[in-house]
Short mmCIF file of C-alpha atoms in Angstrom, two decimals:
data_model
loop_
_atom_site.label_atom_id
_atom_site.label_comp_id
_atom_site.label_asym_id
_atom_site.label_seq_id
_atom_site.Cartn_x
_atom_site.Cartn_y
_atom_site.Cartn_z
CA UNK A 1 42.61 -22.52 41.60
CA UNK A 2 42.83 -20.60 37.72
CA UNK A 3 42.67 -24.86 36.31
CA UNK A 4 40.05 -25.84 38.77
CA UNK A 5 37.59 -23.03 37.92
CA UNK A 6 38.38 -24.24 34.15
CA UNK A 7 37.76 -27.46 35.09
CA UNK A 8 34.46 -26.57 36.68
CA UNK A 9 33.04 -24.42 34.00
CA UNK A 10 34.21 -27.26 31.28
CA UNK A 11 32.10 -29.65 33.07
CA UNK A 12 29.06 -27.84 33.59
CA UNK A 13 28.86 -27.18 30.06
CA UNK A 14 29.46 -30.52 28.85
CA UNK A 15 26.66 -31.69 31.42
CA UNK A 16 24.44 -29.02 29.21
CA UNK A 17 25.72 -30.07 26.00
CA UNK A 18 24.97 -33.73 26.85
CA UNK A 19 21.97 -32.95 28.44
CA UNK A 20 20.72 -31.36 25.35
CA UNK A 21 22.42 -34.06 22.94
CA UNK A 22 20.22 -37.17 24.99
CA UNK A 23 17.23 -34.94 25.08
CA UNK A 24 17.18 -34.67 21.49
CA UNK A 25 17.83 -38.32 20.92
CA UNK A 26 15.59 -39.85 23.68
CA UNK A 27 13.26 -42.22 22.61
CA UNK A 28 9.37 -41.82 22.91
CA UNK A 29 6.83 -44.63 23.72
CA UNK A 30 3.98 -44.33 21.13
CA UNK A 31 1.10 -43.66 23.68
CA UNK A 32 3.52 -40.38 24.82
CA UNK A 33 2.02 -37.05 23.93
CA UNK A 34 3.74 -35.48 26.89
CA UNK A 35 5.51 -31.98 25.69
CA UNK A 36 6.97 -28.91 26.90
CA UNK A 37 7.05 -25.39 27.10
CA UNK A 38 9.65 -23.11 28.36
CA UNK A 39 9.91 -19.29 28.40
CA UNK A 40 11.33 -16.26 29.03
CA UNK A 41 9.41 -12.77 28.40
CA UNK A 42 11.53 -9.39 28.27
CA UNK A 43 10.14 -6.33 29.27
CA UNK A 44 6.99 -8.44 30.50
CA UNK A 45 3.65 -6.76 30.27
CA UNK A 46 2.03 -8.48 32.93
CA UNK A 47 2.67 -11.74 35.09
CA UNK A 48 1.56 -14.62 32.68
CA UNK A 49 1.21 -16.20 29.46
CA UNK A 50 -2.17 -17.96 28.15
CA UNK A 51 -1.70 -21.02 25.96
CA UNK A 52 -4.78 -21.31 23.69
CA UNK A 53 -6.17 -23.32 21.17
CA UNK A 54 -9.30 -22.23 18.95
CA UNK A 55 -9.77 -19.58 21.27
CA UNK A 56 -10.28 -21.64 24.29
CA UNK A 57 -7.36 -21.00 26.83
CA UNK A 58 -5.92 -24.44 27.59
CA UNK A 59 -3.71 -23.24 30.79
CA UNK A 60 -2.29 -19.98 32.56
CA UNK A 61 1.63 -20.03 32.51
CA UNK A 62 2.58 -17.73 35.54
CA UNK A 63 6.33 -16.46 35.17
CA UNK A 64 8.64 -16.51 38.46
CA UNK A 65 10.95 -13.72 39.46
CA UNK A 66 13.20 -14.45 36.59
CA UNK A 67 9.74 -13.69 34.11
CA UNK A 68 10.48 -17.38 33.07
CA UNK A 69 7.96 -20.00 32.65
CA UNK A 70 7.71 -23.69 32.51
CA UNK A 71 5.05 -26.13 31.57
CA UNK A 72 4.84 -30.15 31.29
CA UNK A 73 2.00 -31.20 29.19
CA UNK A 74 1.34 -34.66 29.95
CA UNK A 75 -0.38 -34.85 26.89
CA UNK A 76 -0.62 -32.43 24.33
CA UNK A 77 -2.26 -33.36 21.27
CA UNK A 78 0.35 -32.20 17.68
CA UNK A 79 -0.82 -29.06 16.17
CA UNK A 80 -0.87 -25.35 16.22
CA UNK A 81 -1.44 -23.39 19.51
CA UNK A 82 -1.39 -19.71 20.16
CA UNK A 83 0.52 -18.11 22.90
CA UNK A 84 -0.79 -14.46 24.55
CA UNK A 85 0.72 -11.61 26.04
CA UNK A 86 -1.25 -9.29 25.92
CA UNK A 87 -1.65 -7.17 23.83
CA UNK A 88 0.62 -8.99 21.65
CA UNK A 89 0.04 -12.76 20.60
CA UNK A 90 1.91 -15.22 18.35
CA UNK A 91 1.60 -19.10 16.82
CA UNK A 92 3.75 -22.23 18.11
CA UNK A 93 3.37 -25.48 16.64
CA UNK A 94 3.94 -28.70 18.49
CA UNK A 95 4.84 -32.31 17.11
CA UNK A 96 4.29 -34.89 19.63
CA UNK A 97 7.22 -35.12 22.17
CA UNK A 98 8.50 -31.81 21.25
CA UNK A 99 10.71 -29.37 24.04
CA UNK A 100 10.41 -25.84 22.94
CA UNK A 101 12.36 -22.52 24.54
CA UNK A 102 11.17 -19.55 23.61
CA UNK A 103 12.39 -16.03 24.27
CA UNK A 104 10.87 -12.95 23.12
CA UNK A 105 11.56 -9.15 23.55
CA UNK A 106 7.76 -7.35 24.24
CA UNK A 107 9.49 -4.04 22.75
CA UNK A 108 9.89 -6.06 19.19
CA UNK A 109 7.60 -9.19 19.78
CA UNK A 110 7.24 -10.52 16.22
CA UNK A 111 10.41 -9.39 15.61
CA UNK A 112 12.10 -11.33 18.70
CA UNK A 113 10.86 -14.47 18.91
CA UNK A 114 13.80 -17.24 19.06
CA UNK A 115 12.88 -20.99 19.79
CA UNK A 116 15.59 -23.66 21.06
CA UNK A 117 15.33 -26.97 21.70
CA UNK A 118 13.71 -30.12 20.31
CA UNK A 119 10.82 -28.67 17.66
CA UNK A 120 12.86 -25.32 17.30
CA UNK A 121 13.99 -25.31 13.10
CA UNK A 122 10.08 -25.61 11.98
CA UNK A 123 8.61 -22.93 14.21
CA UNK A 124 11.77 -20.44 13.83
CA UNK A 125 11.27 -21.12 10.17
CA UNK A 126 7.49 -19.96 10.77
CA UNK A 127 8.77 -16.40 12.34
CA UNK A 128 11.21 -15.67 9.47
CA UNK A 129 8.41 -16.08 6.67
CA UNK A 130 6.21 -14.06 9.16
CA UNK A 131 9.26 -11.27 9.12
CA UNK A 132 9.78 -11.38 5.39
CA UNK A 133 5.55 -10.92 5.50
CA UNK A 134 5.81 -8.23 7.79
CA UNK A 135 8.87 -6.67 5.86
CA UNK A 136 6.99 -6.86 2.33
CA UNK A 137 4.46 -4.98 3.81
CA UNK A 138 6.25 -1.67 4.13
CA UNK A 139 6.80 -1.57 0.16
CA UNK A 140 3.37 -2.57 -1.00
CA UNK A 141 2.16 1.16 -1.93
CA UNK A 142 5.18 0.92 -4.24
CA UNK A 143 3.58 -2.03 -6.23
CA UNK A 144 -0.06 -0.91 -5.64
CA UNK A 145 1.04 2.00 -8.17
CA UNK A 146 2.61 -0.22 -10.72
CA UNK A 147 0.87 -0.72 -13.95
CA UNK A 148 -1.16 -4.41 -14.37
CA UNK A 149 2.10 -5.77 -16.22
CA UNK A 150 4.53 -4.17 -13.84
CA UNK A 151 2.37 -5.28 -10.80
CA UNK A 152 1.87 -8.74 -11.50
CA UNK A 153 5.71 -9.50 -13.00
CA UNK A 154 6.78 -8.26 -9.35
CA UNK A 155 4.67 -10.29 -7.31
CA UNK A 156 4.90 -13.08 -8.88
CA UNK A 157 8.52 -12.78 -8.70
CA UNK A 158 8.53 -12.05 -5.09
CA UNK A 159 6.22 -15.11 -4.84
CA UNK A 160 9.18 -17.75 -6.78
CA UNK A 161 11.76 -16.27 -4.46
CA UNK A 162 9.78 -17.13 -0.97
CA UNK A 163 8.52 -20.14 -2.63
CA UNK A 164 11.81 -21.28 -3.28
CA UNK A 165 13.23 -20.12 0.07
CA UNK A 166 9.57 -22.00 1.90
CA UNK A 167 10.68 -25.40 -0.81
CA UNK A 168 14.67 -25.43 0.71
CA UNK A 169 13.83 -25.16 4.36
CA UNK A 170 11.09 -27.93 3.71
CA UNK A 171 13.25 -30.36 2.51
CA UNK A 172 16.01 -29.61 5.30
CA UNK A 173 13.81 -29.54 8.47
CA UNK A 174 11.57 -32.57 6.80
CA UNK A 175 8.63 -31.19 8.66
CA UNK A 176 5.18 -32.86 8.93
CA UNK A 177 2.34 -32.53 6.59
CA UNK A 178 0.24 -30.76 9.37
CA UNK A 179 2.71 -28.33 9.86
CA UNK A 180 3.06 -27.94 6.06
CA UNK A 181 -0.74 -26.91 5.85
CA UNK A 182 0.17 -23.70 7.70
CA UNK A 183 3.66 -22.93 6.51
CA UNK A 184 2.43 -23.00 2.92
CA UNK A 185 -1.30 -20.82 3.68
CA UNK A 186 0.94 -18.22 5.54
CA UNK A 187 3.16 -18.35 2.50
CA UNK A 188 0.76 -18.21 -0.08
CA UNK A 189 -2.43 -16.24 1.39
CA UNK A 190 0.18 -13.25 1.69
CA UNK A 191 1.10 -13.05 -1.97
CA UNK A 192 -3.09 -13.74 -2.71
CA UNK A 193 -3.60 -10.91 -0.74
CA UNK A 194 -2.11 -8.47 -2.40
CA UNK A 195 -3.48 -9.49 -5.89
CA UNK A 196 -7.27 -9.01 -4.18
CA UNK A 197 -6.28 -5.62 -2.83
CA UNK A 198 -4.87 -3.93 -6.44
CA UNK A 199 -7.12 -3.02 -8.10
CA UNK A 200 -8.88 -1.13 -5.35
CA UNK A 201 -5.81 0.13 -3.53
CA UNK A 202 -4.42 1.24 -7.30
CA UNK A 203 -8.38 2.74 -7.83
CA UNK A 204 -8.17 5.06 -4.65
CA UNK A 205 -4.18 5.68 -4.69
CA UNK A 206 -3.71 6.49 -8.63
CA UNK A 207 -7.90 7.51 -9.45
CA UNK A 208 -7.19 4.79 -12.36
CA UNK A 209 -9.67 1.61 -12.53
CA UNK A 210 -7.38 -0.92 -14.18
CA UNK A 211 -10.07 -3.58 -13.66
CA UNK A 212 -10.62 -3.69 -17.28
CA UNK A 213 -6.79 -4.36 -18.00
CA UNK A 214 -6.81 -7.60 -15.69
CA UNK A 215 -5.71 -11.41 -17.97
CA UNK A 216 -9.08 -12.98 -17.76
CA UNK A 217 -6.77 -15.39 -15.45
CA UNK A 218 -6.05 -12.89 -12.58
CA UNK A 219 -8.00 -14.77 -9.67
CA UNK A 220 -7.03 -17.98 -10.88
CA UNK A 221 -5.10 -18.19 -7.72
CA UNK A 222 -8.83 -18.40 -5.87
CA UNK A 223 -9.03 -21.85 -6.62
CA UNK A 224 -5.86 -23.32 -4.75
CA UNK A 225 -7.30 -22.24 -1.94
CA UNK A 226 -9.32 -24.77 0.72
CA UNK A 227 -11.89 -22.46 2.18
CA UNK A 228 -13.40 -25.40 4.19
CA UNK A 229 -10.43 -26.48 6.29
CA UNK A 230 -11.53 -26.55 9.87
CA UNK A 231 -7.80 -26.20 11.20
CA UNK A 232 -7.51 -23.05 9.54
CA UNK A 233 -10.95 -21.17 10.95
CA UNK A 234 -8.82 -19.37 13.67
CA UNK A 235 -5.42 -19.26 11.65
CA UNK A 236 -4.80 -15.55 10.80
CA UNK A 237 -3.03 -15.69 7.32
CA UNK A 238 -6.62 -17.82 6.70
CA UNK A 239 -8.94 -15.51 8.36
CA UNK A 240 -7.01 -12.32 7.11
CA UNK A 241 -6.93 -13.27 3.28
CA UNK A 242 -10.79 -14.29 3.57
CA UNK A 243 -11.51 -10.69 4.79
CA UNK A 244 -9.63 -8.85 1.94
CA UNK A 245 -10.99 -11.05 -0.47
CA UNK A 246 -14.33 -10.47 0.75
CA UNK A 247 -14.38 -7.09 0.44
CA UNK A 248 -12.81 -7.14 -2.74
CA UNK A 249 -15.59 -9.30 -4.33
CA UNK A 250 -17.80 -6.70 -2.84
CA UNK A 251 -15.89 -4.00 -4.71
CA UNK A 252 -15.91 -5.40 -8.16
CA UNK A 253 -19.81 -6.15 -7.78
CA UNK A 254 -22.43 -4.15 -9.84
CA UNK A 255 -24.69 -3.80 -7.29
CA UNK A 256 -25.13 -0.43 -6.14
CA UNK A 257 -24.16 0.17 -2.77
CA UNK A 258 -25.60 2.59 0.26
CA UNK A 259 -22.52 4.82 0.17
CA UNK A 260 -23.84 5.80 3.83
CA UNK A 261 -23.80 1.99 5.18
CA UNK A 262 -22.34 -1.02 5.34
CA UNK A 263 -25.39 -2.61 5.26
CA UNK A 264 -25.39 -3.30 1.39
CA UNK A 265 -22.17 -4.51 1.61
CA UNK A 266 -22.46 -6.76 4.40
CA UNK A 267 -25.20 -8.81 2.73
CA UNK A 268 -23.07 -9.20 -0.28
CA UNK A 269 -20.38 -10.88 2.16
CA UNK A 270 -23.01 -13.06 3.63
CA UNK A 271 -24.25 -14.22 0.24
CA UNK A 272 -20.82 -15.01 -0.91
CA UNK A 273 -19.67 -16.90 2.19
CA UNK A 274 -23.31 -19.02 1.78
CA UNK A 275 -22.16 -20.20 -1.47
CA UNK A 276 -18.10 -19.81 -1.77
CA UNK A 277 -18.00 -22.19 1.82
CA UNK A 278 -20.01 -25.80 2.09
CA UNK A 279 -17.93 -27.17 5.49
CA UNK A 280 -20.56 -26.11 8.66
CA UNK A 281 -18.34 -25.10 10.83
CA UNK A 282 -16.07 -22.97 8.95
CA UNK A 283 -19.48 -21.19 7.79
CA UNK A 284 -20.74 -20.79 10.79
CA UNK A 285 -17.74 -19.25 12.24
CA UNK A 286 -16.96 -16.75 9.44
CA UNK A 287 -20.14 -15.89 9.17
CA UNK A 288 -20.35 -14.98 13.07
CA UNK A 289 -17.33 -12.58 12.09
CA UNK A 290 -19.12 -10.81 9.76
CA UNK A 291 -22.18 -10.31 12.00
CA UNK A 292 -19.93 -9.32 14.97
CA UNK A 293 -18.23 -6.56 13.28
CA UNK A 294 -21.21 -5.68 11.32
CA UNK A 295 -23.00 -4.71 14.50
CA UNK A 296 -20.38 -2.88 16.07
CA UNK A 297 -20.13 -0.32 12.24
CA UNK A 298 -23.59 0.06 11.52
CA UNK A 299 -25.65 1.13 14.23
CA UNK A 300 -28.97 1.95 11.92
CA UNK A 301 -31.46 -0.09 14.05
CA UNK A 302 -33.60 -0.98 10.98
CA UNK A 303 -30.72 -2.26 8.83
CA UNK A 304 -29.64 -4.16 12.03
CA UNK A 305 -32.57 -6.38 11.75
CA UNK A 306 -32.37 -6.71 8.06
CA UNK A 307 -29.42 -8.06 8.34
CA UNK A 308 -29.63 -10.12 10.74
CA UNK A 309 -32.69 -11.74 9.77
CA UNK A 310 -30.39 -12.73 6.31
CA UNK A 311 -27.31 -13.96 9.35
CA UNK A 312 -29.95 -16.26 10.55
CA UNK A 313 -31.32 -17.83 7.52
CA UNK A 314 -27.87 -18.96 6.43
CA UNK A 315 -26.34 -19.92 10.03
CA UNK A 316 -27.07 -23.30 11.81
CA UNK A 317 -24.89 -22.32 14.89
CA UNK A 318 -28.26 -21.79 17.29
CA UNK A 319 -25.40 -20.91 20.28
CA UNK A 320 -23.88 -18.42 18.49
CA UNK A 321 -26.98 -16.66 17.28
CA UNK A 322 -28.09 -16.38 21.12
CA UNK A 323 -24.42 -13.90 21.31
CA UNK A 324 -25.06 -12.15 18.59
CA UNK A 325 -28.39 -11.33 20.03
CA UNK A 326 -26.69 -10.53 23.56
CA UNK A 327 -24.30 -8.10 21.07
CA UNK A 328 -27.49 -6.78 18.92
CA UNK A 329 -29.45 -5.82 22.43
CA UNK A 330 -26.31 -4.45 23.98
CA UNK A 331 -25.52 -1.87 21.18
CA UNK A 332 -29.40 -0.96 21.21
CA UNK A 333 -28.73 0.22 24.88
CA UNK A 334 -26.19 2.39 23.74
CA UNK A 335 -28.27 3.75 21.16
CA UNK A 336 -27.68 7.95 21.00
CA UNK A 337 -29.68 9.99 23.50
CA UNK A 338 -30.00 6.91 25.97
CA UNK A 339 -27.93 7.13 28.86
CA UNK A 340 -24.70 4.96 29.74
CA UNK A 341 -26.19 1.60 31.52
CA UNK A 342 -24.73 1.38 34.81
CA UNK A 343 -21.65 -0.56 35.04
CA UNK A 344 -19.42 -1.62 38.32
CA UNK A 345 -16.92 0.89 38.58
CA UNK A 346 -15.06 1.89 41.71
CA UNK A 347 -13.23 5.42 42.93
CA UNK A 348 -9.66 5.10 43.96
CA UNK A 349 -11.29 4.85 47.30
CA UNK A 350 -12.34 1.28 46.09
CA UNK A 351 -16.00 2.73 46.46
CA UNK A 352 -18.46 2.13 43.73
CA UNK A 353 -19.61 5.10 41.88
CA UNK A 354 -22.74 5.74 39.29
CA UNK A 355 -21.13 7.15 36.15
CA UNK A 356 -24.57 8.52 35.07
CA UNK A 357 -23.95 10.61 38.57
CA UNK A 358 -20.45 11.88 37.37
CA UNK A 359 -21.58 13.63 34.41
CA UNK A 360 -22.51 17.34 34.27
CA UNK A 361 -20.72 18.73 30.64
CA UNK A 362 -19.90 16.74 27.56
CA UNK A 363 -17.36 14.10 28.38
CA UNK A 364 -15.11 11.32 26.88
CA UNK A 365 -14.76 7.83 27.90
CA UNK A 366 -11.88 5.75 27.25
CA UNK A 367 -10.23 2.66 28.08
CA UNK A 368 -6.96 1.87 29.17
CA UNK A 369 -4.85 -1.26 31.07
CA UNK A 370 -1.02 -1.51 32.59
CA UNK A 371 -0.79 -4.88 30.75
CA UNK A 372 -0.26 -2.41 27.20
CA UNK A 373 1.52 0.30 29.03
CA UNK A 374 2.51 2.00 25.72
CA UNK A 375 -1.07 2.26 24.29
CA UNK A 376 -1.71 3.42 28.33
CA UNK A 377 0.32 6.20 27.83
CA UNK A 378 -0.55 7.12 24.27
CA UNK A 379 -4.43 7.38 25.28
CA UNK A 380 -3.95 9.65 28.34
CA UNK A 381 -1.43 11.88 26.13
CA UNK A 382 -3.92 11.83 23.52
CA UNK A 383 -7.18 12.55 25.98
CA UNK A 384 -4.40 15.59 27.42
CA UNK A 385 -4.35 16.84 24.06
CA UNK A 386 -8.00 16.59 22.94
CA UNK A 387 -8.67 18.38 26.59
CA UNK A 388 -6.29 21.52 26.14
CA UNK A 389 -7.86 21.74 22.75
CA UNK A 390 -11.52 21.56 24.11
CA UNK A 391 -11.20 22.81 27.89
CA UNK A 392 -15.24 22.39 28.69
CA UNK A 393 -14.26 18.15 27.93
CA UNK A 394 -14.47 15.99 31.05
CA UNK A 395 -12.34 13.47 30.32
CA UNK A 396 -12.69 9.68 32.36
CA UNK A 397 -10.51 7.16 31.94
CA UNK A 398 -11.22 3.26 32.94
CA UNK A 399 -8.67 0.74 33.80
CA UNK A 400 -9.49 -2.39 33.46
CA UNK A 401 -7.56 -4.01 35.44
CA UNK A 402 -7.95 -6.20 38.84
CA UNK A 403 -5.22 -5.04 40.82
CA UNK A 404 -6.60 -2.12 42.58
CA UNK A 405 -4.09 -1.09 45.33
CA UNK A 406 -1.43 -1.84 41.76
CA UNK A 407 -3.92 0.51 39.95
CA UNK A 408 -3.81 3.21 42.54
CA UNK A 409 -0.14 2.90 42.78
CA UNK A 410 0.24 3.64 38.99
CA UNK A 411 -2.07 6.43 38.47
CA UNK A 412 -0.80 8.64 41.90
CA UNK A 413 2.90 8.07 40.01
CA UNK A 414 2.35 8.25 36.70
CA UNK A 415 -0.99 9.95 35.88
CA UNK A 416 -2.29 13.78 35.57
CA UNK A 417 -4.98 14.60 38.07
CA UNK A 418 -6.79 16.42 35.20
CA UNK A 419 -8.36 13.51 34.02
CA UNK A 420 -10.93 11.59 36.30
CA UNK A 421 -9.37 7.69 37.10
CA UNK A 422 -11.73 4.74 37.51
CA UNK A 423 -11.73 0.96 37.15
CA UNK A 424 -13.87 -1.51 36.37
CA UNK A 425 -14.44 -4.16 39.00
CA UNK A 426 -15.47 -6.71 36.44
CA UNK A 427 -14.68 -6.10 33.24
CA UNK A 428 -16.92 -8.43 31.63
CA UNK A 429 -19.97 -7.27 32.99
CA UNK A 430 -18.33 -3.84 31.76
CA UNK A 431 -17.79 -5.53 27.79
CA UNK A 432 -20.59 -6.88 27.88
CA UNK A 433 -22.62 -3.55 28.99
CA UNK A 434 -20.79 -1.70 26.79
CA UNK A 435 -19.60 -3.61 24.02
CA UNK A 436 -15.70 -2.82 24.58
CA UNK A 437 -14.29 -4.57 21.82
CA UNK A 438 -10.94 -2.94 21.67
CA UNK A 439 -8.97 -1.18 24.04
CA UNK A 440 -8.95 1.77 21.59
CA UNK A 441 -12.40 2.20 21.99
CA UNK A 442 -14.15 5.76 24.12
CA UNK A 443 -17.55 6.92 24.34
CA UNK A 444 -18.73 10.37 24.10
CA UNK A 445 -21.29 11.54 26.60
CA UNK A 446 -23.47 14.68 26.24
CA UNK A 447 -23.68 17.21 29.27
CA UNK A 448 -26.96 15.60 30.65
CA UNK A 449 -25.24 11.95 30.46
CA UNK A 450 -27.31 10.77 27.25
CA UNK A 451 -25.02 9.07 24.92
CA UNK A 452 -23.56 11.22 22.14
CA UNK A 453 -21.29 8.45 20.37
CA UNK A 454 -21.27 5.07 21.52
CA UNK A 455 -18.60 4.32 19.34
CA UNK A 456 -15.15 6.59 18.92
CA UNK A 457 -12.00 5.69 18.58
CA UNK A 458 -9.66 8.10 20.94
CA UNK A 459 -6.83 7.82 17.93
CA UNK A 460 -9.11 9.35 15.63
CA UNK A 461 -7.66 12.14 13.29
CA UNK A 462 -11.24 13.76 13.08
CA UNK A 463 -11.96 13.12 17.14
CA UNK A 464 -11.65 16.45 17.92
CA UNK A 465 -14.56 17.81 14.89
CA UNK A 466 -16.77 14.45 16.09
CA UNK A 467 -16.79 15.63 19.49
CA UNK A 468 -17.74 19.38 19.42
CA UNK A 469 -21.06 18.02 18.32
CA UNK A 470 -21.78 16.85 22.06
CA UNK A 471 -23.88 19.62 23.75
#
């Protein structure tokens, strides 16, 4: 019985082995694009993945009992795709043909991420350079207080070693030139990155401007970069390095700035995108960055036009400008002494309620959802905290999720009865209303329901001094 057990385990992993052998050697017909996508979330957040691309979510991947998923595409075109679970997202790259397993830990995401199976070397290679990123990170105050010699002699030799380590792998996994485009901007952008944020972070850390010590070389790096490559728009190394190096032209400008605005400073970043950036579409689309967190800093009405008046005289993207409009209008409705528009929201009763009818003493909004359970629990500890400290605070908080008898469940088990629980029925009626762009995001009420700050983060060190302003 002992041999035939053997016997039986021997063979099913040889069927595996082989299995895995002839799936790696299998032969493609030309015209196949077909692909797949296997998965297997620990510690899921919530019930599915979304596979993206530019944005647009291609397909919902719905894990079973075993929070595994599978997907055939039947044709999947070679290139980079994001995967979602929220809050937490990540890249995946697919060659035509390519079989990919991947398992990730929601406690560690980044951190977890293993592929397996036919594609597996390039994209694992793509997590460990986004580790070492992630580890370098943790030391750069170190280097940001080095002298100009000091700094740039450890960077640069930080830079050979990854290059060299990026140059080896390369030659090993023989990867295509596609995938090449993003495994050298995620290796290079990082190292770019720190040489734009130097001199400012060594300005603010040390009170030293070393500006004047730079070689006349320093941002010779600037021109190995592409800025007009449409496959990087929604790539983050890309979009990341193109925001610090924004505001680091800004920085080393002589124009003198509104120290009380961004407004100033958000020109400048127009300006320079206008000229540094010549393909349309890549223009278009960093520039609608800029506008869209422009909008959502500076709420001076007056400046608001100004600058948008400039948005539109160097954007051809006549779609987009209608949503920044719809984003422009929106935060004028939430302009201070204007009450909360009225937004679907529904008791634990599932009946709808007016939140302009709840309010009767200063009160604080905030936002919360099962699908980031750890954030949920940090913002109702932190709205318990900023409540004992301020007892007269009504404090609501808004799930935004669609599972209401789920919702009810969660709050009669896990939350305090001290703060008031609603949800949104539709939460993009409730974005849109309201402009909730991050989850982070609350909104202080005064006692008669007219809007006191439409725009506080519930994390906020200084929360507590922003809020006793609300009468």
């Amino acid at each position: 019985m002992y041999s035939l057990k053997i016997n039986h385990l021997f063979l099913i992993q040889s069927i595996l082995v082989l299995t895995v052998l002839s799936s790696c050697s299998k032969k493609f017909d030309d015209e196949d694009y077909s692909a797949y996508f296997r998965g297997e979330i620990v510690n899921p957040t919530s019930n599915y993945v979304l596979f993206c691309k530019d944005e647009i979510v291609l397909d919902t991947l719905y894990l079973d009992e075993n929070n595994q998923f599978i997907k055939k595409f039947d044709s999947l075109t070679p290139g980079m795709y994001i995967y979602r679970h929220n809050p937490e997202y990540q890249y995946v790259f697919f060659e035509k043909n390519d079989s990919l397993n991947l398992r990730l830990n929601t406690r560690d995401f980044d951190h977890s991420i293993i592929y397996s199976g036919r594609g597996e070397q390039k994209n694992n290679f793509l997590m460990q350079l986004n580790t070492k990123n992630l580890v370098d990170r943790n030391k750069l105050y170190e280097y940001y207080d080095a002298s100009v010699p000091d700094f740039i002699r450890r960077t640069d030799s930080a830079h050979a070693a990854r290059t060299t380590f990026y140059l080896r792998n390369k030659a090993s996994i023989n990867w295509s030139p596609d995938f090449d485009l993003y495994a050298k901007t995620m290796l290079d952008l990082h190292f770019f990155s720190q040489r734009e944020i130097y001199p400012v972070a060594h300005l603010v850390r040390n009170n030293e401007d070393i500006r004047k010590d730079l070689p006349f070389d320093y941002y010779d790096f600037r021109k190995r970069i592409n800025f007009n490559n449409e496959k990087l728009i929604d790539f983050s190394s890309f979009t990341r390095y193109l925001g610090v190096m924004l505001s680091s032209e800004v920085e080393q400008t002589e124009i003198e700035f509104d120290s009380e605005t961004s407004f100033d400073k958000n020109i400048e970043k127009l300006n320079i995108i206008d000229t540094l950036i010549q393909n349309e579409k890549v223009k278009n689309t960093i520039l609608d960055k800029i506008a869209f967190i422009y909008l959502l800093d500076d709420q001076n009405i007056v400046n608001n036009e100004l600058f948008l008046n400039r948005y539109f005289e160097i954007s051809t993207d006549k779609n987009q400008h209608n949503e920044i409009l719809k984003i422009r209008n929106a935060i004028q409705n939430l302009k201070l002494e204007k009450r909360l528009p009225e937004a679907p929201l529904v008791d634990t009763n599932n009946k709808y309620v007016s939140i302009n009818n709840l309010i009767n003493k200063p009160t604080l909004i905030f936002f919360w959802t099962k699908n980031a359970i750890d954030h949920s629990d940090a913002s109702h500890r932190r709205a318990l905290l900023i409540a004992q400290q301020n007892p007269n605070l009504q404090i609501i908080a808004i799930s935004i999720d669609a599972d209401h008898i789920g919702w009810v469940n969660h709050i009669n088990n896990h939350r305090p009865n001290t703060i008031l629980e609603l949800r949104t029925t539709n939460f993009q009626t409730l974005k849109d209303l309201w402009i909730i762009n991050k989850i982070q995001r609350a909104i202080s009420l005064n006692s008669d329901g007219t809007i006191h700050n439409p725009f506080v983060n519930i994390f906020d060190t200084n929360i507590i001094e922003k809020l006793s302003t609300a009468n």
